[in-house]
Tab-separated table of C-alpha atoms and ligand atoms in Angstrom:
chain	number	residue	atom	x	y	z
B	260	MET	CA	149.560	64.529	69.927
B	261	SER	CA	151.180	67.934	70.307
B	262	PRO	CA	152.106	68.925	73.880
B	263	THR	CA	150.383	72.296	73.298
B	264	ILE	CA	146.806	71.188	73.838
B	265	PRO	CA	144.790	74.156	75.119
B	266	GLU	CA	143.616	73.961	78.726
B	267	SER	CA	139.994	74.310	77.552
B	268	ILE	CA	140.344	71.189	75.398
B	269	THR	CA	141.885	69.169	78.238
B	270	GLU	CA	138.942	70.199	80.386
B	271	ALA	CA	136.463	69.185	77.651
B	272	TYR	CA	138.295	65.862	77.220
B	273	LYS	CA	137.826	65.077	80.933
B	274	PHE	CA	134.178	66.133	80.659
B	275	ALA	CA	133.687	63.787	77.671
B	276	LEU	CA	135.199	60.898	79.660
B	277	VAL	CA	132.659	61.465	82.435
B	278	ALA	CA	129.845	61.447	79.846
B	279	GLN	CA	131.275	58.251	78.350
B	280	GLY	CA	130.873	56.641	81.774
B	281	LYS	CA	127.099	57.184	81.445
B	282	ALA	CA	126.813	55.524	78.006
B	283	HIS	CA	124.080	52.912	77.592
B	284	ALA	CA	125.634	50.427	75.158
B	285	PRO	CA	124.565	46.910	76.179
B	286	TYR	CA	124.463	45.703	72.535
B	287	SER	CA	127.725	46.960	71.033
B	288	HIS	CA	129.628	47.509	74.302
B	289	PHE	CA	131.213	50.435	72.441
B	290	LEU	CA	131.096	53.331	74.857
B	291	VAL	CA	131.324	56.834	73.409
B	292	GLY	CA	131.465	60.172	75.208
B	293	CYS	CA	131.321	63.658	73.824
B	294	ALA	CA	131.636	67.264	74.959
B	295	ILE	CA	130.566	70.163	72.780
B	296	LYS	CA	131.319	73.832	73.372
B	297	PHE	CA	128.962	76.272	71.685
B	298	LYS	CA	129.623	79.934	71.055
B	299	GLY	CA	127.850	82.079	73.625
B	300	VAL	CA	127.217	79.159	75.998
B	301	ASP	CA	129.488	79.065	79.049
B	302	GLU	CA	129.076	75.410	79.917
B	303	LEU	CA	130.114	72.295	78.025
B	304	ILE	CA	127.310	70.059	76.766
B	305	PRO	CA	127.855	66.342	77.404
B	306	GLY	CA	126.716	63.442	75.246
B	307	CYS	CA	126.949	59.662	75.372
B	308	ASN	CA	125.574	56.965	73.113
B	309	VAL	CA	122.213	55.524	74.092
B	310	GLU	CA	121.464	52.199	72.428
B	311	ASN	CA	118.114	50.525	71.978
B	312	ALA	CA	116.902	46.947	71.619
B	313	SER	CA	115.633	48.142	68.240
B	314	TYR	CA	119.178	48.899	67.102
B	315	GLY	CA	118.248	51.592	64.600
B	316	ALA	CA	116.799	53.697	67.422
B	317	THR	CA	120.294	54.096	68.891
B	318	ILE	CA	121.552	57.651	69.260
B	319	CYS	CA	125.232	58.498	69.033
B	320	ALA	CA	127.029	60.525	71.695
B	321	GLU	CA	127.536	63.479	69.347
B	322	ARG	CA	123.890	63.779	68.315
B	323	ASN	CA	122.796	63.337	71.923
B	324	ALA	CA	124.838	66.424	72.885
B	325	LEU	CA	123.633	68.418	69.872
B	326	ILE	CA	119.962	67.718	70.478
B	327	GLN	CA	120.222	68.497	74.197
B	328	SER	CA	121.914	71.791	73.419
B	329	VAL	CA	119.099	72.923	71.132
B	330	ALA	CA	116.489	72.089	73.796
B	331	ARG	CA	118.413	74.076	76.394
B	332	PHE	CA	119.885	77.027	74.510
B	333	GLY	CA	118.340	77.058	71.036
B	334	LYS	CA	120.502	76.505	67.995
B	335	LYS	CA	124.009	77.879	68.552
B	336	GLU	CA	127.214	77.708	66.570
B	337	ILE	CA	129.684	75.008	67.536
B	338	GLU	CA	133.068	76.200	68.841
B	339	TYR	CA	134.718	72.802	69.301
B	340	VAL	CA	133.916	69.141	69.884
B	341	VAL	CA	135.722	66.422	71.836
B	342	VAL	CA	134.812	62.755	71.298
B	343	VAL	CA	136.210	59.794	73.234
B	344	ALA	CA	135.984	56.059	72.563
B	345	LYS	CA	137.933	53.094	73.903
B	346	THR	CA	140.087	52.588	70.829
B	347	THR	CA	143.792	52.812	70.059
B	348	LYS	CA	143.183	54.680	66.786
B	349	PRO	CA	141.143	57.900	66.713
B	350	THR	CA	137.434	57.240	66.082
B	351	PRO	CA	135.889	60.131	64.160
B	352	PRO	CA	132.149	60.857	64.293
B	353	CYS	CA	129.953	58.751	62.005
B	354	ALA	CA	128.514	60.208	58.796
B	355	LEU	CA	125.072	60.696	60.344
B	356	CYS	CA	126.559	62.814	63.122
B	357	LEU	CA	128.658	64.774	60.629
B	358	GLN	CA	125.508	65.563	58.662
B	359	VAL	CA	123.846	66.808	61.852
B	360	PHE	CA	126.943	68.894	62.696
B	361	ASN	CA	126.531	70.424	59.248
B	362	GLU	CA	123.197	71.895	60.320
B	363	PHE	CA	125.042	73.980	62.898
B	364	GLY	CA	126.598	76.357	60.452
B	365	PRO	CA	128.697	76.710	57.346
B	366	HIS	CA	131.724	77.529	59.504
B	367	ASP	CA	134.487	75.098	60.373
B	368	PHE	CA	135.475	73.957	63.869
B	369	PRO	CA	137.898	71.483	65.460
B	370	ILE	CA	136.887	67.960	66.421
B	371	TRP	CA	139.323	66.436	68.907
B	372	ILE	CA	139.341	62.653	69.290
B	373	GLY	CA	140.650	60.772	72.304
B	374	ASN	CA	140.653	57.430	74.030
B	375	SER	CA	140.652	56.544	77.736
B	376	SER	CA	144.190	57.728	78.308
B	377	LYS	CA	144.736	60.741	76.046
B	378	LEU	CA	143.725	62.960	73.146
B	379	LEU	CA	144.903	61.335	69.909
B	380	LYS	CA	144.038	63.596	67.007
B	381	LYS	CA	142.517	66.908	65.996
B	382	TYR	CA	140.511	67.109	62.786
B	383	MET	CA	138.721	70.056	61.305
B	384	PHE	CA	135.064	69.346	60.623
B	385	ARG	CA	135.448	70.135	56.903
B	386	GLU	CA	138.239	67.564	56.574
B	387	LEU	CA	135.736	64.942	57.656
B	388	LEU	CA	132.778	66.303	55.666
B	389	PRO	CA	134.158	68.402	52.787
B	390	ILE	CA	130.899	68.364	50.836
B	391	SER	CA	127.530	68.042	52.475
B	392	PHE	CA	123.865	67.701	51.701
B	393	ASP	CA	122.205	71.053	52.274
B	394	THR	CA	118.916	72.015	50.679
B	395	LEU	CA	119.657	75.681	51.322
B	396	ASP	CA	122.765	75.521	49.123
B	397	ASP	CA	120.929	75.701	45.863
B	398	LYS	CA	117.586	76.283	44.267
B	399	GLU	CA	115.661	73.812	42.179
B	400	GLU	CA	116.627	73.700	38.488
B	401	THR	CA	114.212	75.574	36.240
J	741	THU	N1	128.571	55.736	68.064
J	741	THU	C1	128.634	56.997	68.581
J	741	THU	O1	128.187	57.247	69.700
J	741	THU	N2	129.195	57.966	67.816
J	741	THU	C2	129.664	57.790	66.548
J	741	THU	O2	130.027	58.750	65.884
J	741	THU	C3	129.748	56.439	65.998
J	741	THU	C4	129.068	55.384	66.754
J	741	THU	C5	127.943	54.679	68.862
J	741	THU	C6	126.643	54.172	68.311
J	741	THU	C7	126.581	52.783	68.898
J	741	THU	O3	125.992	52.857	70.176
J	741	THU	C8	128.025	52.385	69.055
J	741	THU	O4	128.801	53.565	68.934
J	741	THU	C9	128.507	51.378	68.035
J	741	THU	O5	128.255	51.796	66.755
């Protein structure tokens, strides 16, 4: 990873690691942490995965942060995202989370991925989800 990581991203990375420490993942043991910065919101919003005995009820770290942010601040545009998992290779957000990110604007934003020791990779959201489902994109055929 480039040595020129902005200070704000290093701070968000540390914040995501703290959130990861709160993850409830007794089934997969795959702990994920997330920090999201929204435009016009001064603080970072944390997220961690919260699993359930009914596995499908599990919520990912990224969606946890997104949903919390709407309850607290209303729907805001994403500025950047940091996600951490305990992996050697970067673990990008799952397709469900990408679809939910898509709801937060047509604009693009960076998604930084790290593990326990460092930031590994920066993607742009649109690299990960170049085409998305969006009912507002088009009208019904006549
Ligand atoms: N998980 C996330 O928190 N974020 C993702 O983008 C992918 C997967 C969680 C869900 C589940 O608790 C665990 O990782 C294993 O899939």
